[in-house]
Coordinates of N, CA, C and O in Angstrom, one line a residue:
M29 N -77.3 41.5 52.9 CA -75.9 41.2 52.7 C -75.2 42.3 51.9 O -74.0 42.6 52.1
K30 N -75.9 43.0 51.0 CA -75.3 44.1 50.2 C -75.1 45.3 51.1 O -75.9 45.7 51.8
P31 N -73.9 45.8 51.0 CA -73.6 47.0 51.8 C -74.3 48.2 51.3 O -74.8 48.3 50.2
D32 N -74.4 49.2 52.2 CA -75.0 50.5 51.7 C -74.2 51.1 50.6 O -73.0 51.1 50.7
L33 N -74.8 51.5 49.5 CA -74.1 52.0 48.4 C -74.2 53.5 48.3 O -75.2 54.1 48.7
D34 N -73.1 54.1 47.9 CA -73.0 55.5 47.7 C -72.8 55.8 46.2 O -71.8 55.5 45.7
P35 N -73.9 56.3 45.5 CA -73.8 56.5 44.1 C -72.7 57.5 43.7 O -72.2 57.5 42.6
E36 N -72.2 58.3 44.7 CA -71.1 59.2 44.4 C -69.8 58.6 44.2 O -68.9 59.0 43.5
T37 N -69.6 57.4 45.0 CA -68.2 56.8 45.0 C -68.2 55.3 44.6 O -67.2 54.7 44.4
D38 N -69.4 54.7 44.5 CA -69.5 53.3 44.2 C -70.0 53.0 42.8 O -70.9 53.7 42.3
L39 N -69.4 52.0 42.2 CA -69.9 51.5 40.9 C -70.4 50.0 41.2 O -69.7 49.3 41.9
V40 N -71.5 49.6 40.5 CA -72.1 48.3 40.8 C -72.4 47.6 39.5 O -73.0 48.2 38.6
L41 N -72.1 46.3 39.5 CA -72.4 45.5 38.3 C -73.1 44.2 38.9 O -72.6 43.5 39.8
E42 N -74.3 43.9 38.4 CA -75.1 42.8 38.9 C -75.4 41.9 37.7 O -75.8 42.4 36.6
R43 N -75.2 40.6 37.9 CA -75.5 39.6 36.8 C -76.0 38.3 37.4 O -75.7 38.0 38.6
V44 N -76.7 37.5 36.6 CA -77.0 36.2 37.0 C -76.1 35.3 36.1 O -76.2 35.4 34.9
L45 N -75.3 34.5 36.7 CA -74.4 33.6 36.0 C -75.0 32.2 36.0 O -75.7 31.8 36.9
K46 N -74.7 31.4 34.9 CA -75.1 30.0 34.8 C -74.3 29.1 35.7 O -74.8 28.1 36.2
A47 N -73.0 29.5 36.0 CA -72.2 28.6 36.8 C -72.6 28.6 38.2 O -73.1 29.6 38.7
P48 N -72.4 27.5 38.9 CA -72.8 27.4 40.3 C -71.9 28.2 41.2 O -70.7 28.5 40.9
R49 N -72.4 28.7 42.3 CA -71.7 29.6 43.2 C -70.4 29.0 43.7 O -69.4 29.7 43.7
A50 N -70.3 27.8 44.1 CA -69.1 27.2 44.6 C -68.0 27.2 43.5 O -66.8 27.5 43.8
L51 N -68.3 27.1 42.3 CA -67.4 27.1 41.2 C -66.9 28.5 40.9 O -65.7 28.8 40.6
V52 N -67.8 29.5 41.0 CA -67.5 30.9 40.8 C -66.5 31.3 41.9 O -65.5 32.0 41.7
W53 N -66.8 30.9 43.1 CA -65.9 31.2 44.3 C -64.5 30.6 44.0 O -63.5 31.2 44.2
E54 N -64.5 29.3 43.6 CA -63.2 28.6 43.3 C -62.4 29.4 42.3 O -61.2 29.6 42.4
C55 N -63.1 29.9 41.2 CA -62.4 30.7 40.2 C -61.8 31.9 40.7 O -60.6 32.3 40.4
W56 N -62.5 32.6 41.6 CA -62.0 33.9 42.2 C -60.9 33.7 43.2 O -60.2 34.7 43.5
T57 N -60.7 32.5 43.7 CA -59.8 32.3 44.8 C -58.6 31.4 44.5 O -57.9 31.0 45.4
T58 N -58.5 31.1 43.2 CA -57.4 30.2 42.8 C -56.6 30.9 41.7 O -57.1 31.2 40.6
P59 N -55.3 31.1 41.9 CA -54.5 31.8 40.9 C -54.6 31.3 39.5 O -54.6 32.0 38.5
E60 N -54.5 29.9 39.4 CA -54.6 29.3 38.0 C -55.9 29.7 37.3 O -55.9 29.8 36.1
H61 N -57.0 29.8 38.0 CA -58.2 30.2 37.4 C -58.3 31.7 37.1 O -58.8 32.1 36.0
I62 N -57.8 32.5 38.0 CA -57.8 34.0 37.8 C -57.2 34.3 36.4 O -57.8 35.2 35.7
K63 N -56.2 33.6 36.0 CA -55.5 34.0 34.8 C -56.4 33.8 33.5 O -56.1 34.4 32.5
H64 N -57.5 33.1 33.7 CA -58.4 32.8 32.5 C -59.5 33.8 32.3 O -60.2 33.8 31.3
F65 N -59.7 34.7 33.3 CA -60.9 35.6 33.2 C -60.7 37.0 33.7 O -61.6 37.9 33.4
F66 N -59.7 37.3 34.5 CA -59.7 38.5 35.3 C -59.5 39.8 34.6 O -59.8 40.9 35.1
V67 N -59.1 39.8 33.4 CA -59.0 41.0 32.5 C -59.6 40.7 31.2 O -59.6 39.6 30.7
P68 N -60.2 41.7 30.6 CA -60.9 41.5 29.3 C -59.8 41.1 28.2 O -58.8 41.7 28.1
K69 N -60.1 40.0 27.5 CA -59.3 39.6 26.4 C -59.3 40.7 25.3 O -60.3 41.3 25.1
P70 N -58.2 40.9 24.6 CA -57.0 40.2 24.5 C -56.0 40.4 25.6 O -54.9 39.8 25.5
H71 N -56.3 41.3 26.5 CA -55.3 41.5 27.6 C -55.3 40.2 28.4 O -56.1 39.4 28.3
K72 N -54.2 40.1 29.2 CA -54.1 38.8 30.0 C -53.4 39.0 31.3 O -52.7 40.0 31.5
V73 N -53.7 38.1 32.2 CA -53.0 38.0 33.5 C -51.8 37.2 33.3 O -51.9 36.0 32.9
T74 N -50.6 37.7 33.6 CA -49.4 37.0 33.4 C -48.9 36.3 34.7 O -48.1 35.4 34.7
A75 N -49.4 36.8 35.9 CA -49.0 36.3 37.2 C -50.1 36.6 38.2 O -50.8 37.6 38.1
C76 N -50.3 35.7 39.2 CA -51.2 35.9 40.2 C -50.8 35.2 41.5 O -50.4 34.0 41.4
E77 N -50.8 35.8 42.6 CA -50.5 35.2 43.9 C -51.7 35.5 44.8 O -52.1 36.7 45.0
I78 N -52.2 34.5 45.5 CA -53.3 34.6 46.4 C -52.9 33.9 47.7 O -52.5 32.8 47.7
D79 N -53.0 34.7 48.8 CA -53.0 34.1 50.2 C -54.3 34.4 50.8 O -54.6 35.5 51.3
L80 N -55.2 33.4 50.7 CA -56.6 33.6 51.0 C -56.9 33.7 52.5 O -57.3 32.7 53.1
K81 N -56.6 34.9 53.1 CA -56.9 35.1 54.5 C -57.0 36.7 54.6 O -56.4 37.4 53.7
V82 N -57.6 37.1 55.6 CA -57.7 38.6 55.8 C -56.3 39.1 56.0 O -55.5 38.6 56.8
G83 N -55.9 40.1 55.2 CA -54.6 40.6 55.3 C -53.6 39.9 54.3 O -52.5 40.3 54.1
G84 N -54.1 38.8 53.7 CA -53.3 38.0 52.8 C -53.3 38.7 51.4 O -54.2 39.5 51.0
R85 N -52.2 38.4 50.7 CA -52.0 39.1 49.4 C -53.0 38.6 48.3 O -53.4 37.5 48.3
F86 N -53.3 39.6 47.5 CA -54.0 39.3 46.2 C -53.3 40.2 45.2 O -53.6 41.3 45.0
N87 N -52.3 39.6 44.6 CA -51.4 40.3 43.7 C -51.6 39.7 42.3 O -51.7 38.5 42.1
S88 N -51.7 40.6 41.3 CA -51.7 40.1 39.9 C -50.9 41.0 39.0 O -50.7 42.2 39.4
T89 N -50.5 40.5 37.9 CA -49.8 41.3 36.9 C -50.6 41.1 35.6 O -50.9 40.0 35.2
F90 N -50.9 42.2 35.0 CA -51.6 42.2 33.7 C -50.7 42.7 32.6 O -49.8 43.5 32.8
E91 N -51.0 42.1 31.4 CA -50.3 42.6 30.2 C -51.4 43.3 29.4 O -52.4 42.6 29.0
V92 N -51.3 44.6 29.2 CA -52.2 45.3 28.4 C -51.5 46.1 27.3 O -50.6 46.9 27.6
E93 N -51.8 45.7 26.1 CA -51.2 46.3 24.9 C -49.7 46.3 25.0 O -49.0 47.3 24.7
G94 N -49.1 45.2 25.5 CA -47.7 45.0 25.6 C -47.0 45.6 26.8 O -45.8 45.5 27.0
N95 N -47.8 46.3 27.6 CA -47.3 46.8 28.9 C -47.7 46.0 30.1 O -48.8 45.6 30.2
E96 N -46.8 45.8 31.0 CA -47.1 45.1 32.2 C -47.5 46.0 33.3 O -46.9 47.1 33.5
M97 N -48.6 45.6 34.0 CA -49.1 46.4 35.1 C -49.3 45.6 36.3 O -50.0 44.6 36.3
A98 N -48.6 45.9 37.4 CA -48.7 45.2 38.7 C -49.8 45.8 39.5 O -50.1 47.0 39.5
N99 N -50.6 44.9 40.0 CA -51.8 45.2 40.8 C -51.7 44.4 42.1 O -52.0 43.3 42.2
N100 N -51.2 45.1 43.2 CA -51.0 44.4 44.5 C -52.0 44.9 45.5 O -52.3 46.1 45.5
G101 N -52.5 43.9 46.3 CA -53.5 44.3 47.3 C -53.6 43.2 48.3 O -52.8 42.3 48.4
V102 N -54.6 43.4 49.1 CA -54.9 42.4 50.2 C -56.4 42.2 50.3 O -57.2 43.0 49.9
F103 N -56.7 41.0 51.0 CA -58.1 40.7 51.3 C -58.5 41.4 52.6 O -57.7 41.3 53.6
L104 N -59.7 42.0 52.6 CA -60.2 42.6 53.8 C -61.2 41.8 54.5 O -61.4 41.9 55.7
E105 N -62.0 41.0 53.7 CA -63.1 40.2 54.3 C -63.3 39.0 53.4 O -63.3 39.1 52.2
I106 N -63.5 37.8 54.0 CA -63.7 36.6 53.3 C -64.8 35.8 54.0 O -64.7 35.5 55.1
V107 N -65.9 35.6 53.3 CA -66.9 34.7 53.7 C -67.1 33.7 52.6 O -67.6 33.9 51.6
P108 N -66.5 32.5 52.9 CA -66.5 31.4 51.8 C -67.8 31.3 51.0 O -68.8 31.1 51.6
E109 N -67.6 31.3 49.7 CA -68.6 31.2 48.7 C -69.7 32.2 48.8 O -70.7 32.1 48.1
K110 N -69.5 33.3 49.6 CA -70.5 34.4 49.7 C -70.0 35.8 49.4 O -70.6 36.6 48.8
K111 N -68.8 36.1 50.0 CA -68.3 37.4 50.0 C -66.8 37.5 49.9 O -66.1 36.8 50.7
L112 N -66.3 38.3 49.0 CA -64.8 38.5 48.9 C -64.6 40.0 48.8 O -65.1 40.6 47.9
V113 N -63.8 40.5 49.7 CA -63.5 42.0 49.7 C -62.0 42.1 49.6 O -61.3 41.5 50.4
F114 N -61.5 42.9 48.6 CA -60.1 43.1 48.5 C -59.9 44.6 48.0 O -60.8 45.2 47.5
T115 N -58.6 45.0 48.3 CA -58.3 46.4 48.0 C -56.9 46.6 47.6 O -56.0 45.7 47.9
D116 N -56.6 47.6 46.8 CA -55.2 48.0 46.5 C -54.7 49.1 47.4 O -53.7 49.7 47.2
T117 N -55.5 49.5 48.4 CA -55.2 50.5 49.4 C -53.9 50.1 50.2 O -53.2 50.9 50.6
Y118 N -53.8 48.8 50.4 CA -52.7 48.2 51.2 C -52.1 47.1 50.4 O -52.8 46.4 49.6
S119 N -50.9 46.8 50.7 CA -50.3 45.5 50.2 C -50.1 44.6 51.4 O -50.3 45.1 52.6
E120 N -49.6 43.4 51.2 CA -49.4 42.5 52.3 C -48.6 43.1 53.4 O -47.7 43.9 53.2
G121 N -49.0 42.8 54.7 CA -48.3 43.4 55.8 C -48.9 44.8 56.2 O -48.4 45.5 57.0
W122 N -50.1 45.1 55.6 CA -50.8 46.4 55.8 C -49.9 47.6 55.4 O -50.0 48.6 56.1
K123 N -49.1 47.4 54.4 CA -48.3 48.6 53.9 C -49.2 49.4 53.0 O -49.7 49.0 52.0
P124 N -49.3 50.7 53.4 CA -50.1 51.6 52.6 C -49.6 51.7 51.1 O -48.4 51.9 50.9
A125 N -50.5 51.7 50.2 CA -50.1 51.9 48.8 C -50.0 53.4 48.5 O -50.7 54.2 49.1
P126 N -49.0 53.8 47.7 CA -48.8 55.2 47.4 C -49.9 55.9 46.6 O -50.2 57.0 46.8
D127 N -50.7 55.1 45.8 CA -51.7 55.7 45.0 C -52.9 54.7 44.9 O -53.1 54.1 43.8
P128 N -53.6 54.5 46.0 CA -54.7 53.5 46.0 C -55.8 53.9 45.0 O -56.1 55.1 44.8
F129 N -56.5 52.9 44.5 CA -57.5 53.2 43.5 C -58.9 52.8 44.0 O -59.9 53.6 43.9
M130 N -59.1 51.6 44.5 CA -60.4 51.1 44.9 C -60.4 49.9 45.8 O -59.4 49.3 46.0
T131 N -61.6 49.6 46.3 CA -61.8 48.4 47.1 C -62.9 47.7 46.3 O -63.9 48.3 45.9
A132 N -62.8 46.4 46.1 CA -63.8 45.6 45.4 C -64.5 44.7 46.4 O -63.9 44.1 47.3
I133 N -65.8 44.6 46.2 CA -66.7 43.8 47.0 C -67.4 42.8 46.1 O -68.1 43.3 45.2
L134 N -67.2 41.5 46.2 CA -67.9 40.6 45.4 C -68.9 39.8 46.3 O -68.5 39.3 47.3
L135 N -70.1 39.8 45.8 CA -71.2 39.1 46.6 C -71.7 38.0 45.7 O -72.1 38.2 44.5
L136 N -71.8 36.8 46.3 CA -72.3 35.6 45.5 C -73.5 35.0 46.3 O -73.4 34.8 47.5
E137 N -74.5 34.8 45.5 CA -75.7 34.2 46.1 C -76.2 33.1 45.1 O -76.0 33.3 43.9
D138 N -77.0 32.1 45.7 CA -77.6 31.2 44.8 C -78.7 32.0 44.0 O -79.5 32.7 44.7
A139 N -78.8 31.8 42.7 CA -79.8 32.5 41.9 C -81.1 31.5 41.9 O -80.9 30.3 41.9
P140 N -82.3 32.1 41.9 CA -83.5 31.3 41.7 C -83.4 30.5 40.4 O -83.0 31.1 39.4
G141 N -83.6 29.2 40.5 CA -83.6 28.4 39.3 C -82.2 27.9 39.0 O -81.9 27.3 37.9
G142 N -81.2 28.2 39.8 CA -79.8 27.7 39.6 C -78.9 28.8 39.2 O -79.3 29.9 38.9
G143 N -77.6 28.5 39.3 CA -76.6 29.5 38.9 C -76.3 30.4 40.1 O -76.6 30.1 41.2
T144 N -75.7 31.6 39.8 CA -75.2 32.5 40.8 C -75.6 33.9 40.6 O -75.5 34.4 39.5
K145 N -76.2 34.5 41.6 CA -76.4 36.0 41.5 C -75.1 36.6 41.9 O -74.6 36.4 43.0
Y146 N -74.5 37.4 41.0 CA -73.2 37.9 41.1 C -73.3 39.5 41.2 O -73.9 40.1 40.3
T147 N -72.8 40.0 42.3 CA -72.8 41.5 42.5 C -71.3 41.9 42.7 O -70.6 41.4 43.6
A148 N -70.8 42.8 41.8 CA -69.5 43.3 42.0 C -69.6 44.8 42.3 O -70.3 45.6 41.5
I149 N -69.0 45.3 43.4 CA -69.0 46.7 43.7 C -67.6 47.2 43.8 O -66.7 46.6 44.4
A150 N -67.4 48.3 43.1 CA -66.1 49.0 43.1 C -66.3 50.3 43.9 O -67.0 51.2 43.5
R151 N -65.6 50.3 45.1 CA -65.7 51.5 46.0 C -64.5 52.4 45.8 O -63.3 51.9 45.8
H152 N -64.7 53.6 45.6 CA -63.6 54.6 45.4 C -63.5 55.6 46.5 O -64.5 55.9 47.2
R153 N -62.4 56.2 46.6 CA -62.1 57.2 47.7 C -62.8 58.6 47.4 O -63.0 59.4 48.3
S154 N -63.1 58.8 46.2 CA -63.7 60.1 45.8 C -64.6 60.0 44.6 O -64.5 59.0 43.8
T155 N -65.4 61.0 44.4 CA -66.2 61.1 43.2 C -65.4 61.1 41.9 O -65.7 60.4 40.9
D156 N -64.3 61.8 42.0 CA -63.4 61.9 40.8 C -62.8 60.5 40.4 O -62.8 60.2 39.3
S157 N -62.4 59.7 41.4 CA -61.8 58.4 41.1 C -62.9 57.5 40.6 O -62.6 56.6 39.7
R158 N -64.1 57.6 41.2 CA -65.2 56.8 40.7 C -65.5 57.1 39.2 O -65.6 56.3 38.3
K159 N -65.5 58.4 38.9 CA -65.8 58.9 37.5 C -64.6 58.4 36.6 O -64.9 57.9 35.4
T160 N -63.4 58.5 37.0 CA -62.3 58.0 36.2 C -62.5 56.5 35.9 O -62.3 56.1 34.7
H161 N -62.9 55.7 36.9 CA -63.0 54.3 36.7 C -64.2 54.0 35.7 O -64.1 53.2 34.8
E162 N -65.3 54.8 35.9 CA -66.4 54.6 34.9 C -66.0 55.0 33.5 O -66.3 54.3 32.6
D163 N -65.3 56.1 33.4 CA -64.8 56.6 32.1 C -63.8 55.6 31.4 O -63.7 55.5 30.2
M164 N -63.1 54.9 32.3 CA -62.1 53.9 31.8 C -62.9 52.7 31.2 O -62.2 51.8 30.5
G165 N -64.1 52.6 31.4 CA -64.9 51.5 30.9 C -65.3 50.4 31.9 O -65.3 49.2 31.6
F166 N -65.6 50.9 33.1 CA -65.9 49.9 34.2 C -67.0 48.9 33.7 O -66.8 47.7 33.9
Y167 N -68.1 49.4 33.2 CA -69.2 48.5 32.9 C -68.9 47.5 31.8 O -69.2 46.4 31.9
D168 N -68.3 48.0 30.7 CA -67.9 47.1 29.7 C -66.8 46.2 30.1 O -66.8 45.0 29.9
G169 N -65.8 46.7 30.8 CA -64.6 45.9 31.2 C -65.0 44.8 32.2 O -64.8 43.6 32.1
W170 N -65.7 45.2 33.3 CA -66.1 44.3 34.3 C -67.2 43.4 33.8 O -67.3 42.2 34.2
G171 N -68.0 43.9 32.9 CA -69.1 43.0 32.3 C -68.4 41.9 31.4 O -68.8 40.8 31.5
T172 N -67.4 42.3 30.7 CA -66.6 41.3 29.9 C -66.0 40.3 30.8 O -66.0 39.1 30.6
V173 N -65.4 40.7 31.9 CA -64.7 39.8 32.9 C -65.7 38.8 33.4 O -65.4 37.6 33.5
V174 N -66.9 39.3 33.8 CA -67.9 38.4 34.4 C -68.4 37.4 33.3 O -68.6 36.2 33.6
D175 N -68.5 37.8 32.1 CA -68.9 36.9 31.0 C -67.8 35.8 30.8 O -68.1 34.7 30.6
Q176 N -66.5 36.3 30.8 CA -65.4 35.3 30.7 C -65.4 34.4 31.9 O -65.1 33.2 31.7
L177 N -65.6 34.9 33.1 CA -65.7 34.1 34.3 C -66.8 33.0 34.1 O -66.5 31.8 34.4
D178 N -68.0 33.4 33.7 CA -69.1 32.4 33.6 C -68.7 31.3 32.6 O -68.9 30.1 32.8
A179 N -68.2 31.7 31.4 CA -67.9 30.8 30.4 C -66.8 29.8 30.9 O -66.8 28.6 30.7
Y180 N -65.8 30.4 31.5 CA -64.6 29.6 32.0 C -65.1 28.6 33.1 O -64.8 27.4 33.1
A181 N -65.9 29.1 34.0 CA -66.4 28.3 35.1 C -67.3 27.2 34.6 O -67.2 26.0 35.1
L182 N -68.1 27.4 33.6 CA -69.0 26.4 33.0 C -68.2 25.3 32.4 O -68.5 24.2 32.4
G183 N -67.0 25.7 31.8 CA -66.1 24.7 31.2 C -65.5 23.8 32.3 O -65.1 22.7 32.0
L184 N -65.4 24.3 33.5 CA -64.9 23.5 34.6 C -66.0 22.7 35.3 O -65.6 21.8 36.2
N185 N -67.2 23.0 35.1 CA -68.3 22.4 35.9 C -68.2 20.9 36.0 O -68.2 20.2 35.0
R186 N -68.1 20.5 37.3 CA -67.9 19.1 37.6 C -69.2 18.4 38.0 O -69.2 17.3 38.4
S187 N -70.3 19.2 38.1 CA -71.6 18.6 38.6 C -72.4 17.9 37.5 O -72.1 18.0 36.3

């Protein structure tokens, strides 16, 4: 299920979460949930719109150190509870973005013994943009996000 990775342009984060896969999926596909984990605290998501279909919008607005940052994109592939692919290369209606940054691939699998095997891949157009993302703190930032996601999802756990 994992795509071929290119170490020149791809960054990968893998973790095993305690939260069940269905709940992790729900968190990633529901605007109200996204607001609770999608950026490392103390930064926050101030708005989120999701139209969960291929070509549907995945828009969010972040507040980082008092500055608002809009992040608009679309879903490219959706396999319920298994795979979510989105990009900022396009906005809704397949309108090309003026300065695209990456495509994200999230892979969810049942982990042995329970929980979720979580793989996040950030694909970049060039080695330079990959390095920029890594230097921005990809591993710490995305690691913090996945920790926040797991804690939030466990708080919702209905099983």
